[in-house]
Amino acid sequence: MQDLQQQLAFIVEMDRLKAVYRQTTVKDDKGRFENSAEHSWHIAVMAHVFAPMIAEPVDIHRACLMLLLHDIVEIDAGDTFAFASAADIASKADKESEAADRLFGLLPDSQASDFRTLWQEYEDAESADARFAKAMDCLLPLIQNMNNEGGSWRRHQVSRSKVVARNKYLEHSAPKLWEYALEQIDIALDKGWLQEG
Amino acid sequence: MQDLQQQLAFIVEMDRLKAVYRQTTVKDDKGRFENSAEHSWHIAVMAHVFAPMIAEPVDIHRACLMLLLHDIVEIDAGDTFAFASAADIASKADKESEAADRLFGLLPDSQASDFRTLWQEYEDAESADARFAKAMDCLLPLIQNMNNEGGSWRRHQVSRSKVVARNKYLEHSAPKLWEYALEQIDIALDKGWLQEG
């Protein structure tokens, strides 16, 4: 039963991701900040919805599991805003890697290793599965900000080029969505929700 | 681009599940109520963690997608407490079926039909995939309540037999977890977190 006790410890620990808040807001819940657990659910659903748009071979189920697991490191490392300072982003990788060791390490060895490897693949963003998963993680806040009159972009005075760079994963993974993202970014610039540059 | 517009409408609508609150609480976030979006994430992760425990042929990825989609009907129908009155539970099925028609109907036809069919399979709980998915949905609140000194069971004076009945999906799907659930239910009874009967 040792495996079961380890799995239960991991599942209980996961509850803490519901207390990690992001910069995006939930319009239909009084504009409160969104947490990383519900964000992870939303992008996992979105990956399945946009699966028919994928332009390269992707295992949608692997991509989905990456999305379900990718943010759990924030339980220890906290959420770093996508458009944070260079110093904050530089310190993020080490903190998250330590967090991945601890959190996946709660699981039985073989599962810990499988999940940790999948998490690393997502972080490296070199496989088609990881690129598509990353693309979903970056596209949802764009959709949310467009639906929230600029949302976190506007509050943090984010520039157009940063949002374009962040959504680049879409270019090869799902070109129709890339085209859509570029159109939306132009609209946001026109409305003053994004800064020039 | 009509398909894309429909998919986007669905994704934006999904945000509303983050405003549907359940009876379970999040211990690590000041004991606030849990919402159905973050709950769906948690059980989808849990399904992957407990996949090695499954005792019958289950497609874990189909079960995972069921879990990601199963609660979205609550956007229209609200959350019905698992141990609500018979009248409330009787009216639940019709409300949720209408909600499924409307919400999946936002998607392009073929995707709407695929997702609606998967949702119905989950509700019917007759396939091995659906039984395992249902088992995960029922087991997580047990784990949470045991970790919250009785939680929603204690607040609503729920009886032992109701929790046993609710977790029956585990019996064939994952017998080791069924054994664990029965042990936990006995502990809860001893502690006065569940009522006799």
mmCIF file of C-alpha atoms in Angstrom, chain A residues 1-9 11 108 111, chain B residues 43 45-56 58 60 67 131-140 142-143 146 153 163-164 166-186:
data_model
loop_
_atom_site.group_PDB
_atom_site.id
_atom_site.type_symbol
_atom_site.label_atom_id
_atom_site.label_comp_id
_atom_site.label_asym_id
_atom_site.label_seq_id
_atom_site.Cartn_x
_atom_site.Cartn_y
_atom_site.Cartn_z
ATOM 1 C CA MET A 1 0.000 0.000 0.000
ATOM 2 C CA GLN A 2 3.027 2.294 0.004
ATOM 3 C CA ASP A 3 2.335 3.375 -3.580
ATOM 4 C CA LEU A 4 -1.207 4.317 -2.635
ATOM 5 C CA GLN A 5 -0.045 6.406 0.324
ATOM 6 C CA GLN A 6 2.380 8.267 -1.940
ATOM 7 C CA GLN A 7 -0.288 8.833 -4.591
ATOM 8 C CA LEU A 8 -2.699 10.137 -1.958
ATOM 9 C CA ALA A 9 -0.051 12.518 -0.611
ATOM 10 C CA ILE A 11 -3.305 14.291 -4.713
ATOM 11 C CA PRO A 108 6.005 6.296 -6.493
ATOM 12 C CA GLN A 111 5.273 7.545 -11.929
ATOM 13 C CA ILE B 43 -9.969 14.714 -10.839
ATOM 14 C CA VAL B 45 -4.939 14.677 -12.701
ATOM 15 C CA MET B 46 -6.096 12.069 -10.183
ATOM 16 C CA ALA B 47 -7.336 9.782 -12.970
ATOM 17 C CA HIS B 48 -3.805 9.695 -14.393
ATOM 18 C CA VAL B 49 -2.271 9.119 -10.955
ATOM 19 C CA PHE B 50 -4.602 6.213 -10.202
ATOM 20 C CA ALA B 51 -4.512 4.721 -13.712
ATOM 21 C CA PRO B 52 -2.171 1.892 -12.570
ATOM 22 C CA MET B 53 -4.884 0.787 -10.082
ATOM 23 C CA ILE B 54 -7.541 0.139 -12.744
ATOM 24 C CA ALA B 55 -8.697 -3.484 -12.833
ATOM 25 C CA GLU B 56 -10.634 -3.514 -16.134
ATOM 26 C CA VAL B 58 -10.056 1.556 -19.526
ATOM 27 C CA ILE B 60 -7.500 6.655 -19.581
ATOM 28 C CA LEU B 67 -13.806 14.321 -16.509
ATOM 29 C CA ARG B 131 -17.281 3.969 -14.407
ATOM 30 C CA PHE B 132 -13.652 4.841 -13.725
ATOM 31 C CA ALA B 133 -14.290 8.518 -14.447
ATOM 32 C CA LYS B 134 -17.310 8.531 -12.089
ATOM 33 C CA ALA B 135 -15.232 6.731 -9.467
ATOM 34 C CA MET B 136 -12.653 9.549 -9.577
ATOM 35 C CA ASP B 137 -15.356 12.227 -9.327
ATOM 36 C CA CYS B 138 -16.763 10.550 -6.195
ATOM 37 C CA LEU B 139 -13.465 9.600 -4.546
ATOM 38 C CA LEU B 140 -11.879 13.064 -4.529
ATOM 39 C CA LEU B 142 -13.946 11.638 0.150
ATOM 40 C CA ILE B 143 -10.214 12.376 0.223
ATOM 41 C CA MET B 146 -11.103 13.191 5.327
ATOM 42 C CA TRP B 153 -20.322 15.388 5.148
ATOM 43 C CA VAL B 163 -21.135 7.626 0.905
ATOM 44 C CA VAL B 164 -20.690 3.872 0.443
ATOM 45 C CA ARG B 166 -21.752 6.863 -4.003
ATOM 46 C CA ASN B 167 -18.337 5.223 -4.154
ATOM 47 C CA LYS B 168 -19.594 1.868 -5.519
ATOM 48 C CA TYR B 169 -18.111 2.605 -8.944
ATOM 49 C CA LEU B 170 -14.739 1.794 -7.422
ATOM 50 C CA GLU B 171 -15.685 -1.773 -6.572
ATOM 51 C CA HIS B 172 -15.081 -3.209 -10.034
ATOM 52 C CA SER B 173 -13.084 -0.366 -11.504
ATOM 53 C CA ALA B 174 -10.302 -0.193 -8.887
ATOM 54 C CA PRO B 175 -10.795 -2.679 -6.017
ATOM 55 C CA LYS B 176 -7.761 -1.441 -4.065
ATOM 56 C CA LEU B 177 -9.215 2.048 -4.002
ATOM 57 C CA TRP B 178 -12.604 0.625 -3.018
ATOM 58 C CA GLU B 179 -10.952 -1.081 -0.047
ATOM 59 C CA TYR B 180 -9.256 2.211 0.851
ATOM 60 C CA ALA B 181 -12.550 4.125 0.570
ATOM 61 C CA LEU B 182 -14.344 1.677 2.887
ATOM 62 C CA GLU B 183 -11.576 1.989 5.476
ATOM 63 C CA GLN B 184 -11.772 5.772 5.346
ATOM 64 C CA ILE B 185 -15.564 5.689 5.678
ATOM 65 C CA ASP B 186 -15.215 3.591 8.847
#
